[in-house]
Coordinates of C-alpha atoms in Angstrom, one line a residue:
X1 CA 64.9 127.0 101.3
X2 CA 63.9 123.7 100.0
X3 CA 66.7 123.5 97.6
X4 CA 69.2 124.0 100.5
X5 CA 67.4 121.3 102.4
X6 CA 67.6 118.9 99.5
X7 CA 71.3 119.7 99.1
X8 CA 71.9 119.0 102.8
X9 CA 69.9 115.6 102.5
X10 CA 72.0 114.7 99.4
X11 CA 75.4 115.4 101.3
X12 CA 74.2 113.5 104.3
X13 CA 73.1 110.6 102.1
X14 CA 76.6 110.6 100.5
X15 CA 78.1 110.4 104.0
X16 CA 75.8 107.5 104.9
X17 CA 76.9 105.6 101.7
X18 CA 80.5 106.2 102.3
X19 CA 80.7 105.5 105.9
X20 CA 77.7 103.2 106.5
X21 CA 77.8 101.0 103.4
X22 CA 79.6 98.1 105.1
X23 CA 76.8 97.8 107.7
X24 CA 74.0 98.4 105.1
X25 CA 75.4 95.7 102.8
X26 CA 75.9 93.1 105.5
X27 CA 72.3 93.8 106.8
X28 CA 70.4 94.2 103.5
X29 CA 72.6 92.9 100.7
X30 CA 74.6 89.9 102.2
X31 CA 76.9 88.1 99.8
X32 CA 75.2 85.0 98.5
X33 CA 76.9 82.0 100.1
X34 CA 77.2 79.0 97.9
X35 CA 76.4 75.5 99.4
X36 CA 79.4 74.5 101.4
X37 CA 79.8 71.2 103.2
X38 CA 82.2 71.0 106.1
X39 CA 84.5 68.0 105.7
X40 CA 86.6 66.4 108.4
X41 CA 88.8 63.5 108.7
X42 CA 86.0 61.4 110.2
X43 CA 84.2 58.6 108.6
X44 CA 82.8 59.4 105.2
X45 CA 84.9 62.4 104.6
X46 CA 87.5 62.4 101.8
X47 CA 91.0 61.8 103.0
X48 CA 93.6 64.5 102.5
X49 CA 95.6 63.8 99.3
X50 CA 98.6 61.7 100.1
X51 CA 101.9 63.4 99.6
X52 CA 100.6 66.9 100.0
X53 CA 101.8 69.1 102.8
X54 CA 99.4 69.0 105.7
X55 CA 98.4 72.3 107.1
X56 CA 100.1 71.4 110.4
X57 CA 103.4 70.3 108.6
X58 CA 106.4 72.3 109.8
X59 CA 104.2 74.2 112.2
X60 CA 106.5 73.3 115.1
X61 CA 109.8 73.4 113.1
X62 CA 112.2 76.1 114.0
X63 CA 112.1 78.9 111.5
X64 CA 115.2 79.5 109.4
X65 CA 116.2 82.4 107.2
X66 CA 115.4 82.2 103.5
X67 CA 119.1 82.3 102.5
X68 CA 119.7 79.1 104.5
X69 CA 116.7 77.2 103.3
X70 CA 117.1 77.7 99.6
X71 CA 120.4 76.0 99.2
X72 CA 119.4 73.2 101.4
X73 CA 117.8 71.2 98.6
X74 CA 118.6 70.6 94.9
X75 CA 116.8 73.0 92.6
X76 CA 116.0 74.1 89.1
X77 CA 115.8 77.8 88.3
X78 CA 112.7 79.8 87.1
X79 CA 113.8 82.5 84.7
X80 CA 111.1 84.6 82.9
X81 CA 110.7 88.3 82.3
X82 CA 108.1 88.5 85.1
X83 CA 109.0 85.5 87.3
X84 CA 112.3 84.6 89.1
X85 CA 113.0 81.9 91.6
X86 CA 113.4 78.1 91.7
X87 CA 111.6 74.8 92.2
X88 CA 112.8 72.4 94.8
X89 CA 113.5 68.9 93.5
X90 CA 112.8 67.5 96.9
X91 CA 109.0 67.1 96.9
X92 CA 108.7 69.0 93.6
X93 CA 107.6 72.1 95.4
X94 CA 107.2 75.4 93.6
X95 CA 108.3 77.4 96.6
X96 CA 110.6 80.2 95.5
X97 CA 108.9 83.0 93.4
X98 CA 109.8 86.6 93.1
X99 CA 108.1 89.2 91.0
X100 CA 110.9 91.5 89.7
X101 CA 108.5 93.9 88.1
X102 CA 107.2 95.1 91.5
X103 CA 109.0 96.6 94.5
X104 CA 107.9 96.3 98.1
X105 CA 107.9 100.0 98.7
X106 CA 108.2 103.2 96.6
X107 CA 111.9 103.5 97.3
X108 CA 114.1 102.8 94.3
X109 CA 116.3 100.5 96.2
X110 CA 113.4 98.5 97.6
X111 CA 113.7 94.7 97.0
X112 CA 111.2 93.0 94.6
X113 CA 108.0 91.5 96.0
X114 CA 108.4 87.8 97.1
X115 CA 105.3 85.7 96.7
X116 CA 106.4 82.1 97.4
X117 CA 108.8 81.0 100.2
X118 CA 109.9 77.5 101.2
X119 CA 108.6 75.6 104.2
X120 CA 110.7 76.4 107.3
X121 CA 110.7 80.1 106.6
X122 CA 108.5 82.7 108.4
X123 CA 106.2 83.3 105.4
X124 CA 106.1 79.8 104.0
X125 CA 104.0 79.7 100.9
X126 CA 104.3 77.2 98.1
X127 CA 102.5 74.9 95.7
X128 CA 103.0 71.3 94.7
X129 CA 101.4 68.5 92.6
X130 CA 101.2 64.8 93.0
X131 CA 99.2 61.6 93.2
X132 CA 97.4 59.4 95.7
X133 CA 96.4 55.8 95.3
X134 CA 95.6 52.7 97.3
X135 CA 98.3 50.1 97.2
X136 CA 100.4 52.4 94.9
X137 CA 103.7 53.8 96.0
X138 CA 103.4 57.6 95.2
X139 CA 105.8 60.5 95.5
X140 CA 105.7 62.4 98.7
X141 CA 107.3 65.5 100.3
X142 CA 110.7 63.8 100.6
X143 CA 110.9 62.4 97.1
X144 CA 113.8 63.7 95.0
X145 CA 112.9 64.2 91.4
X146 CA 115.2 64.0 88.4
X147 CA 114.9 67.0 85.9
X148 CA 115.8 67.0 82.2
X149 CA 117.1 70.5 82.3
X150 CA 118.3 73.0 84.9
X151 CA 116.2 76.1 84.1
X152 CA 112.6 76.7 83.4
X153 CA 111.9 79.4 80.8
X154 CA 109.0 80.3 78.5
X155 CA 110.9 78.6 75.6
X156 CA 112.2 75.6 77.6
X157 CA 109.8 73.4 79.6
X158 CA 111.2 71.1 82.3
X159 CA 110.1 67.5 83.0
X160 CA 110.6 66.0 86.4
X161 CA 110.9 62.2 86.6
X162 CA 110.6 59.6 89.4
X163 CA 110.6 55.9 89.4
X164 CA 108.9 54.3 92.4
X165 CA 110.9 51.0 91.8
X166 CA 107.6 49.0 91.7
X167 CA 107.0 49.4 88.0
X168 CA 105.4 52.9 87.8
X169 CA 107.0 56.0 86.6
X170 CA 105.8 59.5 87.5
X171 CA 106.4 62.6 85.5
X172 CA 105.6 66.3 86.0
X173 CA 106.1 68.5 82.9
X174 CA 106.3 72.2 83.8
X175 CA 105.9 75.0 81.3
X176 CA 105.5 78.8 81.8
X177 CA 104.1 81.6 79.7
X178 CA 105.6 85.1 79.5
X179 CA 103.4 86.3 82.5
X180 CA 102.5 84.4 85.6
X181 CA 100.9 81.1 84.5
X182 CA 102.6 77.7 84.8
X183 CA 101.1 74.7 83.1
X184 CA 101.6 71.4 84.9
X185 CA 101.1 68.1 83.1
X186 CA 101.1 65.1 85.4
X187 CA 101.6 61.7 83.9
X188 CA 102.0 58.2 85.5
X189 CA 103.1 55.2 83.4
X190 CA 102.3 51.7 84.5
X191 CA 104.9 49.1 83.4
X192 CA 103.4 46.2 85.5
X193 CA 101.0 43.4 84.3
X194 CA 98.1 44.6 86.7
X195 CA 96.2 47.9 86.4
X196 CA 96.7 50.5 89.1
X197 CA 94.5 53.4 90.3
X198 CA 95.9 56.9 90.6
X199 CA 94.3 60.2 91.6
X200 CA 96.1 63.4 90.6
X201 CA 96.0 66.5 92.8
X202 CA 97.5 69.9 93.5
X203 CA 97.9 72.0 96.6
X204 CA 98.8 75.5 97.8
X205 CA 100.2 75.8 101.4
X206 CA 100.0 79.1 103.2
X207 CA 101.6 79.9 106.5
X208 CA 99.4 82.2 108.7
X209 CA 96.8 84.6 107.5
X210 CA 97.2 87.3 104.9
X211 CA 98.9 90.4 106.1
X212 CA 96.5 92.4 104.1
X213 CA 93.2 92.7 106.0
X214 CA 90.0 91.5 104.5
X215 CA 87.4 94.2 104.4
X216 CA 84.0 94.9 102.8
X217 CA 85.7 96.4 99.8
X218 CA 88.7 94.1 99.5
X219 CA 88.5 90.4 100.0
X220 CA 91.8 88.6 101.0
X221 CA 92.5 85.0 102.0
X222 CA 90.8 81.8 100.6
X223 CA 89.0 82.5 97.3
X224 CA 87.8 80.4 94.4
X225 CA 85.2 80.0 91.6
X226 CA 83.0 76.9 91.8
X227 CA 80.2 75.8 89.5
X228 CA 79.8 79.1 87.8
X229 CA 79.9 81.4 90.9
X230 CA 82.9 83.3 92.6
X231 CA 83.2 82.5 96.3
X232 CA 84.2 85.3 98.7
X233 CA 82.3 83.9 101.7
X234 CA 85.1 81.5 102.9
X235 CA 87.8 83.3 104.8
X236 CA 90.4 82.2 107.4
X237 CA 87.8 82.7 110.3
X238 CA 85.3 80.4 108.5
X239 CA 88.0 77.7 108.3
X240 CA 89.0 78.1 111.9
X241 CA 85.4 78.0 113.2
X242 CA 83.7 75.6 110.9
X243 CA 86.6 73.4 109.7
X244 CA 87.4 72.3 106.2
X245 CA 85.3 73.7 103.4
X246 CA 84.7 71.4 100.4
X247 CA 83.4 72.0 96.9
X248 CA 82.6 69.7 94.1
X249 CA 82.9 71.6 90.8
X250 CA 83.6 71.4 87.1
X251 CA 85.5 74.3 86.0
X252 CA 86.7 77.2 88.1
X253 CA 89.7 77.5 90.4
X254 CA 90.9 77.6 94.1
X255 CA 93.6 79.5 95.9
X256 CA 94.5 82.4 98.2
X257 CA 94.5 86.1 97.3
X258 CA 96.2 89.1 98.8
X259 CA 95.5 92.8 98.1
X260 CA 97.6 92.9 95.0
X261 CA 98.9 89.3 94.7
X262 CA 97.2 86.1 93.7
X263 CA 98.0 82.3 93.7
X264 CA 95.5 79.8 92.3
X265 CA 95.2 76.2 91.2
X266 CA 93.3 75.8 88.0
X267 CA 92.1 72.4 87.0
X268 CA 91.2 71.3 83.5
X269 CA 88.0 73.2 83.0
X270 CA 86.0 70.3 81.6
X271 CA 87.0 67.8 84.3
X272 CA 85.1 67.4 87.7
X273 CA 87.3 68.0 90.7
X274 CA 87.0 68.2 94.4
X275 CA 88.3 71.5 95.8
X276 CA 88.9 72.1 99.5
X277 CA 90.1 74.7 102.0
X278 CA 91.9 73.2 105.0
X279 CA 93.4 74.7 108.1
X280 CA 95.0 73.9 111.4
X281 CA 97.4 75.7 113.8
X282 CA 97.5 78.8 111.6
X283 CA 98.5 76.9 108.6
X284 CA 96.1 76.7 105.6
X285 CA 95.9 74.7 102.5
X286 CA 93.9 75.0 99.3
X287 CA 93.9 71.8 97.2
X288 CA 92.1 70.1 94.3
X289 CA 91.9 66.5 93.2
X290 CA 90.7 64.8 90.1
X291 CA 88.7 61.6 90.0
X292 CA 90.8 58.4 90.3
X293 CA 91.8 57.0 87.0
X294 CA 92.7 53.4 86.1
X295 CA 96.1 53.0 84.5
X296 CA 96.3 49.7 82.6
X297 CA 99.4 47.6 81.9
X298 CA 101.7 49.5 79.6
X299 CA 99.5 52.6 79.6
X300 CA 100.2 56.2 80.5
X301 CA 97.5 58.5 82.1
X302 CA 97.9 62.3 82.1
X303 CA 96.1 65.2 83.7
X304 CA 96.9 68.9 83.0
X305 CA 96.4 71.8 85.5
X306 CA 97.6 75.3 85.8
X307 CA 99.2 77.4 88.5
X308 CA 98.8 81.2 88.6
X309 CA 101.3 83.0 90.9
X310 CA 101.6 86.7 90.3
X311 CA 100.2 90.1 90.4
X312 CA 96.4 90.8 89.9
X313 CA 96.7 92.9 86.8
X314 CA 93.2 93.6 85.4
X315 CA 93.8 93.1 81.7
X316 CA 95.8 89.9 82.3
X317 CA 93.1 88.4 84.5
X318 CA 90.5 89.4 81.9
X319 CA 92.6 87.7 79.2
X320 CA 92.9 84.5 81.2
X321 CA 89.1 84.6 81.8
X322 CA 88.3 85.2 78.2
X323 CA 90.7 82.3 77.2
X324 CA 88.6 79.8 79.2
X325 CA 89.4 80.0 82.9
X326 CA 85.9 80.4 84.5
X327 CA 85.5 83.8 86.3
X328 CA 89.2 84.3 86.7
X329 CA 88.8 88.1 86.6
X330 CA 86.8 87.8 89.9
X331 CA 90.2 87.4 91.7
X332 CA 89.8 91.2 91.9
X333 CA 86.9 91.9 94.3
X334 CA 85.1 94.5 92.2
X335 CA 81.8 93.8 94.1
X336 CA 78.3 94.5 93.0
X337 CA 79.2 97.4 90.7
X338 CA 81.9 95.9 88.6
X339 CA 79.9 96.7 85.5
X340 CA 80.5 100.3 86.1
X341 CA 83.8 100.2 88.0
X342 CA 85.8 98.3 85.2
X343 CA 84.9 100.8 82.5
X344 CA 86.1 103.6 84.9
X345 CA 89.3 101.6 85.3
X346 CA 89.9 101.1 81.6
X347 CA 89.2 104.8 80.8
X348 CA 91.6 105.9 83.6
X349 CA 94.2 103.3 82.6
X350 CA 94.0 104.6 79.0
X351 CA 94.4 108.1 80.1
X352 CA 97.4 107.2 82.3
X353 CA 99.1 105.3 79.4
X354 CA 98.5 108.2 77.0
X355 CA 99.5 110.9 79.4
X356 CA 102.2 109.2 81.5
X357 CA 101.2 110.7 84.9
X358 CA 98.5 109.1 86.9
X359 CA 97.6 112.2 88.8
X360 CA 97.1 114.2 85.6
X361 CA 95.0 111.2 84.3
X362 CA 92.6 111.6 87.4
X363 CA 92.3 115.3 86.6
X364 CA 91.5 114.5 83.0
X365 CA 88.9 111.9 84.1
X366 CA 87.4 114.6 86.3
X367 CA 87.1 116.9 83.3
X368 CA 85.4 114.2 81.2
X369 CA 82.9 113.3 84.0
X370 CA 82.0 117.0 84.5
X371 CA 81.7 117.6 80.7
X372 CA 79.3 114.7 80.4
X373 CA 77.2 116.0 83.3
X374 CA 77.4 119.7 82.2
X375 CA 73.9 119.7 80.7
X376 CA 72.5 118.2 83.8
X377 CA 74.4 120.8 85.9
X378 CA 72.8 123.6 83.8
X379 CA 69.4 122.3 84.6
X380 CA 70.4 122.0 88.2
X381 CA 71.5 125.6 88.3
X382 CA 68.2 126.8 86.6
X383 CA 66.2 124.7 89.1
X384 CA 68.1 126.2 92.1
X385 CA 67.8 129.7 90.7
X386 CA 64.0 129.2 90.2
X387 CA 63.7 127.8 93.7
X388 CA 65.4 131.0 95.0
X389 CA 63.1 133.2 92.9
X390 CA 59.9 131.7 94.3
X391 CA 61.2 131.8 97.9
X392 CA 59.2 134.9 98.8
X393 CA 56.0 133.3 97.6
X394 CA 56.9 130.1 99.6
X395 CA 57.5 132.3 102.6
X396 CA 54.2 134.0 102.2
X397 CA 52.4 130.6 102.0
X398 CA 54.2 129.4 105.2
X399 CA 53.1 132.6 107.0
X400 CA 49.6 132.2 105.8
X401 CA 49.3 128.6 106.8
X402 CA 51.6 128.5 109.7
X403 CA 49.0 126.7 111.9
X404 CA 48.1 124.2 109.2
X405 CA 51.1 122.4 107.8
X406 CA 49.2 120.0 105.5
X407 CA 47.5 123.0 103.9
X408 CA 50.9 124.7 103.5
X409 CA 52.4 121.6 101.8
X410 CA 49.5 121.4 99.4
X411 CA 49.9 125.1 98.5
X412 CA 53.7 124.8 98.1
X413 CA 53.2 121.8 95.7
X414 CA 50.7 123.8 93.7
X415 CA 53.2 126.6 93.5
X416 CA 55.8 124.2 92.2
X417 CA 53.4 123.0 89.5
X418 CA 52.5 126.5 88.5
X419 CA 56.1 127.8 88.3
X420 CA 57.2 124.4 86.7
X421 CA 59.9 123.9 89.4
X422 CA 61.2 120.6 90.4
X423 CA 62.7 120.8 94.0
X424 CA 64.7 117.5 93.4
X425 CA 66.4 118.6 90.2
X426 CA 69.1 120.3 92.2
X427 CA 70.2 117.0 93.8
X428 CA 70.6 115.1 90.5
X429 CA 74.2 115.9 89.8
X430 CA 75.2 115.1 93.3
X431 CA 73.5 111.7 93.1
X432 CA 75.0 111.0 89.7
X433 CA 78.4 111.6 91.0
X434 CA 78.2 109.2 93.8
X435 CA 78.7 106.1 91.6
X436 CA 81.6 107.7 89.8
X437 CA 83.1 108.6 93.2
X438 CA 82.6 105.1 94.5
X439 CA 83.9 103.5 91.3
X440 CA 87.1 105.6 91.5
X441 CA 87.5 104.7 95.2
X442 CA 87.3 101.0 94.3
X443 CA 89.8 101.4 91.4
X444 CA 92.3 103.2 93.5
X445 CA 92.0 100.7 96.3
X446 CA 91.8 97.5 94.3
X447 CA 93.9 97.7 91.1
X448 CA 97.7 97.1 91.1
X449 CA 98.0 99.4 88.1
X450 CA 97.5 102.3 90.5
X451 CA 100.0 101.1 93.1
X452 CA 103.0 103.3 93.7
X453 CA 102.0 105.7 90.9
X454 CA 103.3 109.3 91.7
X455 CA 101.8 112.6 91.0
X456 CA 104.0 115.6 91.8
X457 CA 106.3 116.7 94.6
X458 CA 105.6 114.8 97.9
X459 CA 102.7 112.6 96.4
X460 CA 104.7 109.5 95.5
X461 CA 101.8 107.1 95.7
X462 CA 98.3 108.1 94.7
X463 CA 96.7 104.9 96.0
X464 CA 97.5 105.7 99.7
X465 CA 96.6 108.7 101.9
X466 CA 98.5 112.0 101.6
X467 CA 101.7 111.5 103.6
X468 CA 102.2 115.3 104.2
X469 CA 100.3 115.9 107.5
X470 CA 99.6 119.4 108.9
X471 CA 99.6 118.2 112.6
X472 CA 103.3 117.2 112.5
X473 CA 104.2 120.4 110.6
X474 CA 104.6 118.5 107.3
X475 CA 107.1 116.1 108.7
X476 CA 109.2 118.4 110.7
X477 CA 107.9 116.9 113.9
X478 CA 108.9 113.2 114.4
X479 CA 105.4 111.6 114.9
X480 CA 102.7 110.3 112.7
X481 CA 99.1 111.5 113.6
X482 CA 96.3 108.9 114.0
X483 CA 94.3 108.3 110.8
X484 CA 91.3 110.4 111.9
X485 CA 93.6 113.4 112.5
X486 CA 96.0 112.8 109.6
X487 CA 94.9 116.0 107.8
X488 CA 97.0 116.2 104.7
X489 CA 97.5 119.1 102.1
X490 CA 94.9 117.5 99.7
X491 CA 92.3 117.2 102.5
X492 CA 92.9 120.9 103.5
X493 CA 92.4 121.9 99.8
X494 CA 89.2 119.8 99.8
X495 CA 87.9 121.7 102.8
X496 CA 88.8 125.1 101.3
X497 CA 87.4 124.4 97.8
X498 CA 84.1 123.1 99.3
X499 CA 84.0 126.2 101.5
X500 CA 84.5 128.5 98.5
X501 CA 81.8 126.5 96.5
X502 CA 79.2 127.1 99.3
X503 CA 80.2 130.7 99.7
X504 CA 79.6 131.3 96.0
X505 CA 75.9 130.4 96.6
X506 CA 73.7 133.0 98.4
X507 CA 73.6 132.5 102.2
X508 CA 70.5 130.6 103.2
X509 CA 67.9 132.4 105.3
X510 CA 67.6 129.7 107.9
X511 CA 70.1 130.0 110.7
X512 CA 70.4 126.2 111.2
X513 CA 71.3 125.8 107.5
X514 CA 73.9 128.5 107.8
X515 CA 75.6 126.5 110.6
X516 CA 75.4 123.3 108.7
X517 CA 76.9 124.8 105.6
X518 CA 79.6 126.4 107.7
X519 CA 80.6 123.2 109.3
X520 CA 80.1 120.8 106.3
X521 CA 83.4 121.6 104.4
X522 CA 85.6 121.0 107.5
X523 CA 83.8 117.9 108.6
X524 CA 84.3 116.5 105.0
X525 CA 88.0 117.4 105.4
X526 CA 88.3 115.1 108.4
X527 CA 86.1 112.4 106.9
X528 CA 88.1 112.3 103.6
X529 CA 91.6 112.7 105.0
X530 CA 92.3 108.8 105.4
X531 CA 91.2 108.1 101.9
X532 CA 93.7 107.6 99.0
X533 CA 95.3 110.8 97.7
X534 CA 94.0 110.2 94.2
X535 CA 90.4 110.2 95.4
X536 CA 90.9 113.6 97.1
X537 CA 92.6 114.9 93.9
X538 CA 89.6 114.0 92.0
X539 CA 87.2 115.7 94.5
X540 CA 89.4 118.8 94.7
X541 CA 89.4 119.1 91.0
X542 CA 85.6 118.6 90.8
X543 CA 85.1 121.3 93.4
X544 CA 87.2 123.8 91.4
X545 CA 85.3 122.9 88.1
X546 CA 82.0 123.4 90.0
X547 CA 83.1 126.8 91.3
X548 CA 84.2 127.8 87.7
X549 CA 81.0 126.5 86.3
X550 CA 78.8 128.4 88.8
X551 CA 80.7 131.6 88.2
X552 CA 80.3 131.2 84.4
X553 CA 76.6 130.4 84.7
X554 CA 76.0 133.5 86.9
X555 CA 77.8 135.6 84.3
X556 CA 75.6 134.1 81.6
X557 CA 72.4 134.7 83.5
X558 CA 72.8 137.9 85.6
X559 CA 69.0 138.1 86.1
X560 CA 69.2 134.8 88.0
X561 CA 72.1 136.1 90.1
X562 CA 70.1 139.2 91.0
X563 CA 67.0 137.2 91.8
X564 CA 69.1 134.9 94.0
X565 CA 70.6 138.0 95.8
X566 CA 67.1 139.3 96.5

């Protein structure tokens, strides 16, 4: 009886963790919020970098189609294996970036994902670099730069040049690697007799908020790493309510992140910078600025920054972090348990690359997890069987001390000690599977490597819920059930396998326990239906292995099976 009670408690605890964790984490484990000072354009606050695009710029402009905006200004092309697009010579804006390696949907004719779009379009999103300085004529959004070549490739950097006509020449040298990282070298040459002061900066301008919601498992929107700590506490609501958010840091980065895509400004990691999030009228900006530098007569001062614009690929972000970009891997919101989630990801990714099918890789991962926990499961089985074997003695103690519960508890504890039975041992495998289950959940929800990965037949994307719903007769009826009623084939299989798993165990003596065990599989079917199909595939496979394992153990120990039946 106690082992059943423990199992029920373990299942209920699992449900609490799955469904109530956002409330628990907000209440008891709030994300540490680094010191943030709210800046404004009042006295004492740093002015917005001159020449950058203000958050309110183009807010009232009439939106135009992308096809009309792109040819409207002179451009140079971006042509790499993983980036396509162009750079506007007017304002030196990097405002046209497409990721040819990723499609918008699972359909084969789906267009590639577009990350950056020019100002004046509906989803305007772009980056730029420039200078500010008192008494210095600096380039602005209307400056037309002169390039030294027409196409930016990994093998051919491009240098943009502009002469302000007052003795200073500005240059922006752009280079790009084979992935998603651009290196931007800003240089100003002073050909006058007097020194000038120039401050280099960079900015990212984002129209509206992210289309991907920011949740307790996936942070989207403003993001950065400042002074050795990743910052997930600033979001669009923070900027709207509290105003600009300012950070002084050496090393790190600042930008905006989506579910699968990321754009970030990365200053020189050994130079102090001021990083700031700004917002107004549903337009947001992330910018950074270096300390002002004096450019003497005949001298040239340079500063080198980087711009990441691409997919949040785990290995690539880890590579950039290992190469010196502070905490760049934290662009993926792994959360508190990344120490456990990332090894699960790397194992699953290795299985996928070895096998070639992500669904089969999840099944193999399930076999590996269950094989590791098999010795523990054997002990669990022995403990459960022993608990069943001593149930008559426990029943006799409860009858003997039915009017004295403390005495009954003492006698039952003495019985546990005499029979060498641990009533909690049966729950151990369930508790050990919770972190694996949660890690797989995060991997499926977070990592782009799992996006649009098919399994078999109707399952074309394991990172989203099962699309084949029972309530619309598997697509024959033209309507989509709400999420809480979207019972798919995998969710039904989950309920059936859990029911079979419970049926394999002897029926509990308590009527309440019988009712709970009768309802539990179908309740879990509804609870798990909205989760990623890959997660349900893992659970169904785990249930089948549990059924096979229990059947085998009963065959190996028929005496225990008979004792359980009695």
